[in-house]
Coordinates of C-alpha atoms in Angstrom, one line a residue:
L1 CA -50.1 44.9 90.9
F2 CA -46.4 44.6 89.9
C3 CA -44.5 44.3 86.7
S4 CA -41.4 42.3 85.9
S5 CA -39.1 41.8 82.9
G6 CA -36.7 39.1 82.0
K7 CA -34.2 37.5 79.6
D8 CA -37.2 35.5 78.0
T9 CA -37.9 38.8 76.0
L10 CA -41.3 39.1 78.1
V11 CA -42.7 41.6 80.3
K12 CA -45.3 40.2 82.8
W13 CA -48.0 41.7 85.0
W14 CA -48.7 40.1 88.3
D15 CA -51.6 40.3 90.7
L16 CA -50.3 40.1 94.2
D17 CA -53.7 39.0 95.6
T18 CA -54.0 35.9 93.4
Q19 CA -50.2 35.6 93.0
H20 CA -50.6 34.9 89.3
C21 CA -49.5 36.5 86.1
F22 CA -52.5 38.0 84.2
K23 CA -50.8 39.6 81.3
T24 CA -47.8 39.2 79.1
L25 CA -46.3 41.8 76.8
V26 CA -44.4 40.3 73.8
G27 CA -43.3 43.1 71.9
H28 CA -39.7 42.8 72.2
R29 CA -37.2 40.8 70.0
S30 CA -34.5 40.4 72.7
E31 CA -33.9 40.3 76.4
V32 CA -35.6 43.2 78.4
W33 CA -32.8 44.5 80.7
G34 CA -34.5 47.6 82.2
M35 CA -37.8 49.0 83.1
A36 CA -39.1 52.4 84.4
L37 CA -42.7 53.7 85.3
I38 CA -43.5 57.2 84.5
S39 CA -46.3 57.5 87.2
E40 CA -47.9 60.8 86.3
E41 CA -48.3 59.7 82.5
M42 CA -49.0 56.2 83.4
R43 CA -46.5 54.9 81.0
L44 CA -44.1 52.1 81.1
V45 CA -40.7 52.5 79.3
T46 CA -38.6 49.2 78.6
G47 CA -35.1 48.8 77.5
S48 CA -33.7 45.7 75.6
S49 CA -30.6 44.6 73.9
D50 CA -31.1 47.1 71.0
S51 CA -31.0 50.9 70.9
E52 CA -34.7 51.3 71.2
L53 CA -36.6 52.4 74.3
R54 CA -40.2 51.2 73.8
V55 CA -43.0 53.2 75.5
W56 CA -46.3 51.7 76.5
D57 CA -49.5 53.3 77.7
I58 CA -51.1 51.7 80.8
T59 CA -54.8 52.0 81.4
Y60 CA -56.5 50.5 84.5
I61 CA -59.8 48.7 83.5
Q62 CA -62.3 49.1 86.5
E63 CA -65.0 46.7 85.0
V64 CA -64.0 43.1 85.8
K65 CA -66.4 40.7 84.3
D66 CA -69.1 39.3 86.6
P67 CA -69.3 35.5 86.4
D68 CA -73.1 35.7 86.7
E69 CA -73.4 38.1 83.7
P70 CA -76.3 37.0 81.3
E71 CA -75.4 35.3 78.0
S72 CA -77.1 38.1 75.8
K73 CA -74.5 40.7 77.2
K74 CA -71.6 38.2 76.3
S75 CA -72.8 37.8 72.8
K76 CA -72.9 41.7 72.4
A77 CA -69.4 41.9 73.6
S78 CA -68.1 39.7 70.8
S79 CA -69.0 42.1 67.9
P80 CA -66.9 42.1 64.6
A81 CA -65.2 45.4 65.7
A82 CA -64.1 43.9 69.0
E83 CA -62.8 40.9 67.2
E84 CA -60.6 43.2 65.0
N85 CA -59.3 44.9 68.2
T86 CA -58.5 41.5 69.8
E87 CA -56.5 40.4 66.7
E88 CA -54.4 43.6 66.9
D89 CA -53.9 43.2 70.7
E90 CA -52.7 39.6 70.2
T91 CA -49.4 40.9 68.7
L92 CA -48.6 42.8 71.8
E93 CA -50.1 40.9 74.6
L94 CA -51.0 37.3 75.5
D95 CA -53.9 37.2 78.2
E96 CA -54.3 34.0 80.0
Q97 CA -57.7 35.1 81.0
P98 CA -59.0 38.1 79.0
E99 CA -62.3 38.3 81.0
E100 CA -60.2 39.1 84.2
R101 CA -58.1 41.8 82.6
L102 CA -57.0 44.4 85.1
V103 CA -54.7 46.7 83.0
K104 CA -54.4 47.4 79.3
C105 CA -51.1 48.1 77.7
S106 CA -50.8 49.5 74.2
K107 CA -47.5 50.5 72.6
V108 CA -47.1 54.2 72.0
G109 CA -43.9 54.2 70.2
S110 CA -40.0 54.1 70.5
I111 CA -37.4 56.6 71.6
M112 CA -34.0 55.9 70.0
R113 CA -30.8 55.8 72.2
E114 CA -27.6 56.8 70.9
G115 CA -25.7 53.8 72.3
R116 CA -25.7 50.6 70.3
D117 CA -25.3 48.1 73.2
R118 CA -27.9 46.8 75.5
T119 CA -29.6 48.9 78.2
V120 CA -28.0 48.3 81.7
T121 CA -30.0 50.7 83.9
L122 CA -33.1 52.6 83.1
A123 CA -34.8 54.7 85.7
T124 CA -36.7 57.8 86.5
D125 CA -36.2 60.4 89.2
P126 CA -38.9 60.5 92.2
T127 CA -40.9 63.1 90.4
G128 CA -41.1 61.1 87.0
R129 CA -40.1 64.2 85.0
I130 CA -36.7 62.9 84.3
L131 CA -35.9 59.6 82.5
A132 CA -32.3 58.4 82.2
C133 CA -30.5 55.3 81.0
H134 CA -27.0 53.9 80.2
G135 CA -25.6 50.9 78.4
T136 CA -22.2 49.1 78.9
D137 CA -20.3 52.3 78.1
A138 CA -19.5 55.5 80.0
V139 CA -22.4 57.7 78.6
L140 CA -25.6 58.5 80.5
E141 CA -28.4 59.6 78.3
V142 CA -30.9 62.0 79.9
F143 CA -34.5 62.7 78.7
S144 CA -37.1 65.2 80.0
V145 CA -40.8 64.0 80.4
L146 CA -43.1 67.1 79.7
S147 CA -45.7 67.8 82.3
E148 CA -49.5 68.1 81.4
E149 CA -49.1 71.9 81.5
E150 CA -46.1 72.0 79.2
L151 CA -47.9 69.5 76.7
Q152 CA -51.0 71.7 76.6
K153 CA -48.8 74.8 75.8
K154 CA -46.9 72.9 73.2
L155 CA -50.2 71.4 71.6
G156 CA -51.6 75.0 71.6
K157 CA -48.6 76.3 69.6
K158 CA -48.8 73.4 67.3
M159 CA -52.5 73.9 66.6
K160 CA -52.0 77.6 65.8
K161 CA -49.3 76.7 63.3
A162 CA -51.6 74.0 61.8
K163 CA -54.4 76.6 61.4
K164 CA -52.2 79.1 59.9
K165 CA -50.9 76.5 57.4
A166 CA -54.5 75.5 56.6
K167 CA -55.5 79.0 55.8
Q168 CA -52.5 79.4 53.5
N169 CA -53.2 76.3 51.6
S170 CA -57.0 76.4 51.2
E171 CA -59.5 77.7 53.5
E172 CA -62.0 75.0 52.5
E173 CA -59.6 72.1 53.5
P174 CA -60.8 70.6 56.9
E175 CA -58.5 70.9 59.9
K176 CA -56.5 67.6 60.5
A177 CA -56.3 66.4 64.1
V178 CA -53.2 67.8 65.7
E179 CA -51.4 65.5 68.0
L180 CA -47.9 65.6 69.7
S181 CA -45.4 62.9 68.8
L182 CA -43.7 60.8 71.4
Q183 CA -40.4 62.5 70.6
E184 CA -42.0 65.8 71.5
E185 CA -43.4 64.4 74.9
I186 CA -40.2 62.8 75.9
Q187 CA -37.4 64.9 74.8
R188 CA -33.6 64.3 74.9
V189 CA -31.9 66.7 77.2
T190 CA -28.2 65.8 77.1
N191 CA -25.6 63.1 77.3
I192 CA -23.2 62.8 80.4
R193 CA -19.8 61.2 79.7
A194 CA -18.2 59.8 82.8
S195 CA -14.6 59.1 83.3
S196 CA -15.3 55.3 83.3
K197 CA -17.9 52.8 82.6
I198 CA -21.1 53.3 84.5
K199 CA -22.3 50.5 86.8
S200 CA -25.6 52.4 88.2
F201 CA -27.0 55.9 88.8
D202 CA -29.7 57.9 90.8
S203 CA -31.1 61.3 90.1
I204 CA -33.1 64.0 92.0
L205 CA -34.8 67.0 90.5
S206 CA -34.9 70.2 92.8
P207 CA -38.0 72.4 92.6
K208 CA -35.8 75.2 91.0
G209 CA -35.1 72.9 88.0
E210 CA -31.7 71.8 88.9
L211 CA -31.1 68.1 88.3
K212 CA -28.5 66.3 90.4
I213 CA -27.2 63.0 89.1
V214 CA -24.9 60.6 91.0
L215 CA -23.0 57.9 89.1
L216 CA -21.2 54.7 90.4
L217 CA -18.4 53.8 88.1
Q218 CA -16.7 50.4 87.3
N219 CA -13.4 51.7 88.8
N220 CA -15.2 52.2 92.3
I221 CA -15.4 56.1 91.9
I222 CA -18.6 58.0 92.7
E223 CA -19.3 61.1 90.5
S224 CA -21.9 63.8 91.0
Y225 CA -23.1 66.0 88.1
N226 CA -25.4 69.0 88.1
L227 CA -27.6 69.9 85.2
N228 CA -29.6 73.1 84.9
L229 CA -32.7 72.2 82.8
S230 CA -34.0 75.9 82.5
A231 CA -30.8 76.8 80.5
P232 CA -31.3 77.1 76.6
V233 CA -28.7 74.4 76.1
P234 CA -28.4 72.3 79.3
Q235 CA -24.9 71.2 80.1
A236 CA -23.9 68.7 82.8
A237 CA -21.1 70.0 85.1
L238 CA -19.1 67.6 87.4
A239 CA -19.9 68.7 90.9
S240 CA -17.9 66.3 92.9
R241 CA -16.3 62.9 93.1
I242 CA -15.6 60.4 95.8
T243 CA -12.3 58.7 95.2
M244 CA -10.5 58.2 98.5
G245 CA -11.2 55.2 100.8
G246 CA -11.4 52.0 98.7
H247 CA -9.1 50.6 96.0
R248 CA -9.9 51.3 92.3
S249 CA -9.2 47.5 91.4
D250 CA -9.2 44.2 93.1
V251 CA -7.2 43.8 96.3
R252 CA -4.7 40.9 95.8
T253 CA -2.8 40.9 99.0
L254 CA -3.3 41.7 102.7
A255 CA -1.2 41.8 105.8
F256 CA -1.6 42.6 109.6
S257 CA 0.9 44.6 111.5
S258 CA 2.5 42.8 114.5
D259 CA 0.6 45.0 117.0
N260 CA -2.8 43.9 115.3
I261 CA -3.7 47.6 114.7
A262 CA -2.8 48.3 111.1
I263 CA -3.9 46.4 108.0
L264 CA -2.1 46.6 104.7
S265 CA -4.0 46.2 101.4
A266 CA -2.5 46.4 98.0
A267 CA -4.0 46.2 94.4
A268 CA -3.1 47.2 90.9
E269 CA -2.6 50.8 91.6
S270 CA -2.0 51.6 95.2
V271 CA -1.1 50.3 98.6
K272 CA -3.3 51.4 101.4
I273 CA -2.9 51.2 105.3
W274 CA -6.0 51.0 107.3
N275 CA -6.7 51.5 111.0
R276 CA -8.4 48.4 112.2
S277 CA -10.5 49.9 115.0
S278 CA -11.7 53.1 113.1
L279 CA -11.8 51.4 109.7
Q280 CA -10.3 54.5 108.3
C281 CA -7.6 54.5 105.5
I282 CA -4.6 56.4 107.0
R283 CA -2.1 56.0 104.1
T284 CA -2.3 55.7 100.3
M285 CA 0.8 55.0 98.2
A286 CA 1.1 54.6 94.6
C287 CA 2.5 51.1 93.5
E288 CA 2.8 48.7 90.6
Y289 CA 0.4 45.7 90.3
A290 CA 0.8 44.1 93.8
L291 CA 0.7 40.3 94.3
C292 CA 2.2 39.8 97.9
S293 CA 3.1 42.0 100.8
L294 CA 4.5 42.0 104.4
F295 CA 5.1 44.5 107.3
V296 CA 8.8 44.8 108.1
P297 CA 9.5 44.1 111.8
G298 CA 8.9 47.3 113.6
D299 CA 5.9 48.0 111.5
R300 CA 7.4 51.3 110.3
Q301 CA 7.9 49.9 106.6
V302 CA 6.2 47.5 104.3
I303 CA 7.4 45.5 101.3
V304 CA 5.3 44.9 98.2
G305 CA 6.1 42.1 95.5
T306 CA 4.7 43.1 92.0
K307 CA 3.7 41.4 88.9
T308 CA 6.6 42.8 87.1
G309 CA 9.1 41.1 89.4
K310 CA 10.0 44.1 91.6
L311 CA 10.2 44.5 95.3
Q312 CA 9.0 47.9 96.5
L313 CA 9.9 49.2 100.0
Y314 CA 7.6 52.0 101.5
D315 CA 8.1 54.1 104.6
L316 CA 4.8 54.5 106.4
A317 CA 5.5 57.7 108.3
S318 CA 6.3 59.7 105.2
G319 CA 4.2 57.7 102.9
S320 CA 7.1 57.5 100.3
Q321 CA 8.8 54.8 98.4
L322 CA 12.2 54.2 99.7
E323 CA 13.6 51.6 97.3
T324 CA 12.7 49.5 94.3
L325 CA 14.6 46.2 93.6
D326 CA 14.3 44.0 90.4
A327 CA 13.9 40.8 92.3
H328 CA 12.6 38.3 89.7
D329 CA 12.4 38.0 85.9
G330 CA 8.7 37.2 86.3
A331 CA 5.8 37.9 88.9
V332 CA 6.7 37.8 92.5
W333 CA 4.1 35.4 93.6
S334 CA 4.9 34.9 97.3
I335 CA 6.8 36.5 100.1
A336 CA 7.4 35.2 103.7
L337 CA 9.2 36.7 106.6
S338 CA 11.8 34.6 108.3
P339 CA 11.0 33.5 112.0
D340 CA 14.1 35.4 113.3
Q341 CA 12.8 38.6 111.5
R342 CA 16.1 39.4 110.0
G343 CA 15.2 38.7 106.5
F344 CA 12.6 37.2 104.3
V345 CA 12.2 34.9 101.1
T346 CA 10.5 35.5 97.7
G347 CA 9.2 33.1 95.1
G348 CA 8.7 34.1 91.5
A349 CA 7.7 32.9 88.0
D350 CA 11.3 32.8 87.0
K351 CA 11.5 29.3 88.9
C352 CA 13.7 30.8 91.7
V353 CA 13.4 31.1 95.3
K354 CA 15.5 34.0 96.7
F355 CA 16.6 34.8 100.2
W356 CA 16.9 38.5 101.3
E357 CA 18.1 40.2 104.5
F358 CA 17.3 43.6 106.0
E359 CA 20.3 46.0 106.3
L360 CA 20.9 49.7 107.2
V361 CA 22.4 51.8 104.5
K362 CA 23.4 55.4 104.5
D363 CA 22.3 57.7 101.6
E364 CA 24.5 60.5 100.4
S365 CA 21.7 63.0 100.8
S366 CA 20.9 62.2 104.4
V367 CA 22.8 61.7 107.6
Q368 CA 20.7 58.9 109.0
K369 CA 20.7 55.4 107.9
R370 CA 17.6 53.8 106.3
L371 CA 16.3 50.3 105.8
S372 CA 17.3 48.4 102.7
M373 CA 17.2 44.8 101.3
K374 CA 20.2 42.7 100.4
H375 CA 20.0 39.6 98.2
V376 CA 21.8 36.7 99.9
R377 CA 21.1 33.3 98.3
V378 CA 19.2 31.7 95.4
L379 CA 17.5 28.3 95.1
Q380 CA 16.9 27.4 91.4
L381 CA 14.0 25.1 90.7
D382 CA 12.5 23.4 87.6
E383 CA 9.0 24.9 87.7
D384 CA 7.5 28.4 88.6
V385 CA 7.2 29.0 92.3
L386 CA 3.7 29.9 93.4
C387 CA 4.1 29.9 97.2
V388 CA 6.8 29.9 99.9
R389 CA 6.6 29.4 103.7
Y390 CA 9.1 29.0 106.6
S391 CA 8.8 26.5 109.2
P392 CA 8.6 28.3 112.7
N393 CA 11.9 26.8 113.8
Q394 CA 13.5 28.2 110.6
K395 CA 14.9 24.8 109.7
L396 CA 12.6 24.0 106.7
L397 CA 11.2 25.9 103.7
A398 CA 8.0 24.8 101.8
V399 CA 7.9 25.7 98.1
S400 CA 4.8 25.1 96.0
L401 CA 5.4 24.6 92.3
L402 CA 3.5 24.7 89.1
D403 CA 3.8 20.9 88.7
C404 CA 1.1 20.4 91.6
T405 CA 3.7 19.4 94.1
V406 CA 4.9 21.1 97.3
K407 CA 8.7 20.5 98.0
I408 CA 10.4 20.9 101.3
F409 CA 14.0 22.0 101.6
Y410 CA 16.4 22.3 104.5
I411 CA 17.1 26.0 104.8
D412 CA 20.8 25.8 105.9
T413 CA 22.1 23.6 103.1
L414 CA 19.0 24.1 100.5
K415 CA 19.0 20.2 100.3
F416 CA 15.8 18.5 99.3
F417 CA 13.9 16.9 102.2
L418 CA 10.3 16.0 101.2
S419 CA 8.0 16.1 98.3
L420 CA 4.2 16.4 99.0
Y421 CA 2.4 14.9 96.0
G422 CA -1.3 14.4 95.6
H423 CA -3.1 17.5 94.3
K424 CA -4.6 17.3 90.8
L425 CA -3.9 21.1 90.1
P426 CA -1.2 23.6 91.3
V427 CA -1.1 24.5 95.1
L428 CA -2.0 28.2 95.3
C429 CA -1.5 28.6 98.9
M430 CA -0.3 26.9 102.1
D431 CA 0.7 27.5 105.7
I432 CA 2.7 25.8 108.4
S433 CA 1.3 25.5 111.9
Y434 CA 2.9 27.3 115.0
D435 CA 4.5 24.2 116.3
G436 CA 5.9 23.1 112.9
T437 CA 4.2 19.6 113.0
I438 CA 1.6 20.0 110.2
I439 CA 1.3 21.9 106.8
A440 CA -1.9 22.6 105.1
T441 CA -2.0 23.1 101.4
G442 CA -4.9 24.6 99.3
S443 CA -5.2 24.0 95.6
A444 CA -7.0 24.9 92.3
D445 CA -8.5 21.5 92.5
R446 CA -10.8 22.8 95.4
N447 CA -9.2 20.6 98.0
V448 CA -7.3 21.3 101.0
K449 CA -4.7 18.7 102.2
I450 CA -3.3 18.3 105.7
W451 CA 0.2 16.9 105.8
G452 CA 2.6 15.8 108.7
L453 CA 5.9 17.7 108.3
D454 CA 8.1 14.9 109.8
F455 CA 7.4 12.1 107.1
G456 CA 5.3 14.2 104.6
D457 CA 2.4 11.9 104.9
C458 CA -1.1 13.1 104.1
H459 CA -3.3 13.1 107.1
R460 CA -6.6 14.1 105.4
S461 CA -7.8 15.7 102.2
L462 CA -10.8 17.8 102.5
F463 CA -13.2 19.0 99.7
A464 CA -13.0 22.8 100.9
H465 CA -14.7 25.0 98.3
D466 CA -16.8 24.9 95.2
D467 CA -14.1 26.5 93.3
S468 CA -10.3 27.2 93.6
V469 CA -8.9 27.7 97.1
M470 CA -7.1 31.0 96.9
Y471 CA -5.5 31.6 100.4
L472 CA -4.9 29.7 103.5
Q473 CA -3.5 30.7 107.0
F474 CA -3.4 29.3 110.3
V475 CA -4.6 31.0 113.5
A476 CA -1.7 31.7 115.9
K477 CA -1.1 29.3 118.7
S478 CA -3.7 26.7 117.3
H479 CA -4.4 24.0 114.6
L480 CA -7.4 26.0 113.2
F481 CA -7.0 27.6 109.9
F482 CA -9.1 29.7 107.5
T483 CA -9.3 29.3 103.8
A484 CA -10.7 31.7 101.1
G485 CA -12.2 30.5 97.9
K486 CA -13.3 31.6 94.5
D487 CA -16.9 30.5 95.6
S488 CA -17.1 33.8 97.5
K489 CA -16.8 32.0 100.9
V490 CA -14.3 32.1 103.8
K491 CA -14.1 28.9 105.8
Q492 CA -12.6 27.9 109.2
W493 CA -11.3 24.4 109.7
D494 CA -9.8 22.3 112.4
A495 CA -6.6 20.5 111.4
D496 CA -6.6 18.1 114.3
K497 CA -10.2 16.7 114.0
F498 CA -10.3 17.5 110.2
E499 CA -13.6 19.2 110.7
H500 CA -15.2 22.1 109.0
V501 CA -15.8 24.7 111.8
Q502 CA -17.7 27.5 110.2
T503 CA -18.4 29.5 107.0
L504 CA -18.2 33.2 106.9
E505 CA -20.5 34.4 104.2
G506 CA -20.7 38.1 103.1
H507 CA -18.6 38.5 99.9
H508 CA -20.4 38.4 96.6
K509 CA -17.7 37.4 94.3
E510 CA -14.4 35.6 94.5
V511 CA -12.3 36.0 97.6
W512 CA -8.7 36.6 96.5
C513 CA -6.8 36.8 99.9
L514 CA -7.3 37.0 103.6
A515 CA -5.1 37.7 106.7
V516 CA -5.4 36.7 110.3
S517 CA -4.2 38.9 113.0
P518 CA -1.2 37.8 115.1
N519 CA -3.4 37.5 118.3
G520 CA -6.0 35.7 116.2
D521 CA -9.0 37.9 117.2
H522 CA -9.4 39.4 113.8
L523 CA -9.5 38.4 110.1
V524 CA -9.7 40.6 107.0
S525 CA -10.6 39.3 103.6
A526 CA -10.5 40.9 100.1
S527 CA -12.8 40.0 97.2
H528 CA -13.4 40.7 93.5
D529 CA -16.6 42.6 94.8
K530 CA -14.2 45.4 95.6
S531 CA -14.7 45.1 99.3
L532 CA -12.5 44.4 102.3
R533 CA -14.4 42.6 105.2
L534 CA -13.2 42.6 108.7
W535 CA -14.3 39.8 111.0
E536 CA -14.0 39.6 114.8
R537 CA -13.7 36.6 117.0
T538 CA -16.5 36.5 119.6
R539 CA -16.4 35.3 123.1
E540 CA -19.6 33.0 122.8
P541 CA -18.8 29.4 122.2
L542 CA -19.3 27.8 118.8
I543 CA -21.3 24.6 118.9
L544 CA -20.6 22.5 115.7
E545 CA -23.9 20.6 115.9
E546 CA -25.9 23.9 115.8
E547 CA -23.8 25.2 112.8
R548 CA -24.5 22.1 110.9
E549 CA -28.2 22.2 111.7
M550 CA -28.3 25.7 110.4
V551 CA -26.5 24.7 107.1
R552 CA -29.1 21.8 106.7

């Protein structure tokens, strides 16, 4: 048997042999979000959208009705008392076939949670002695389920008190049946307040009575708490927390170093440098909300463009910030290194494309010169700049604008050359092939368009993703390119044959960005699911017919 709950407010019991639902509990007013089974007590606890945890007693019924049973026995079963019971049961359960009933569920009562919102996770520890739950906030509520021995002790004490009270009132008064309430059987232990909203948890109770609870938080931190249940007033103490490694928020930009070894990832709070082969984080540097990034030639420094319009320069050896420049009045949406590696270009929400050069400056405090950035030229446009890219021969600059067009300019004179018009929504990403013959653009209208850079003609429009195309990059020395979409997929395409080559599935949420290594052997992608995924090119040939057959 197994039990399931759903948004339809029902809890259903299923028989795996017959693969049918044989019982439905209907005692909930809203969606049932969580369920826990207390195995020793044979009790089911359910949590829904209100602050009530409903507790149900489960009894297995051994006698399953025999189809050859005589009529006389059948008539005996339907006595008036039995009819009354069935009427009461109808409010809690709907049996498709009452004669084939396998378990009986009856509501014992409710435990009230302190949280007002819906139950997110409801679970017991492996022993079934601890029940814990949390809502959409940062508080975990812990309850203790008394064992049979503890229940008998408690019941004995309660009976003694009741007898004493009965003697005081009147000796002739008959003794009332003494029972333990549900609140006495399942007692509140304490509330644990985490540093952020809780996403899930797990707990384990040691034989000595110490409870260990581990929490996974919304900001990607894991916290561990210890709780001594034998103490008069149990208090949860933070034992440890895992914070290093991943980012606390979504990674919005990625970059590969020129030697294919280091990977840069930047999010709302930090820039991290990862070793590609060991997958270890080797540097973490605090930054503002990052939107774009690049490795400075030589791979000793990195530049990050932020949401507030700043350019931040970091030194990797010391892990320190060398310089911060106010580059744009709005967000710096895109950054591109010039092919001659002497400078770079940035595009921002202030409708400007700015050209920068690297220079060595001497600080007063130090003897050695350090790297700096110098603003050289500016190209003023009519719309916000979303993406900028250099052609490999450094003659042309492609600029994607908020008016859904891509404009191509000559770099030396900044004169207008071509306008690529055809996307229904703004172009969020683009890239130019290694030979400078084609440009591929990815848009929020879910399409990828492949254009010729000589006349600006559209070679082909491809329906690429089920949602916005967020990032696009060509593989070095080829006309193959990768796209990342909000549909959680990374896809590879052939710009010569206009074919979909393969889909890389692995992310669970929107993929914000990707980076292809300079040698084309590796690809790294970052998603809203808080993960970075590294993909490696294999040596086995890819047969398109087989890939399409697998998709079908």
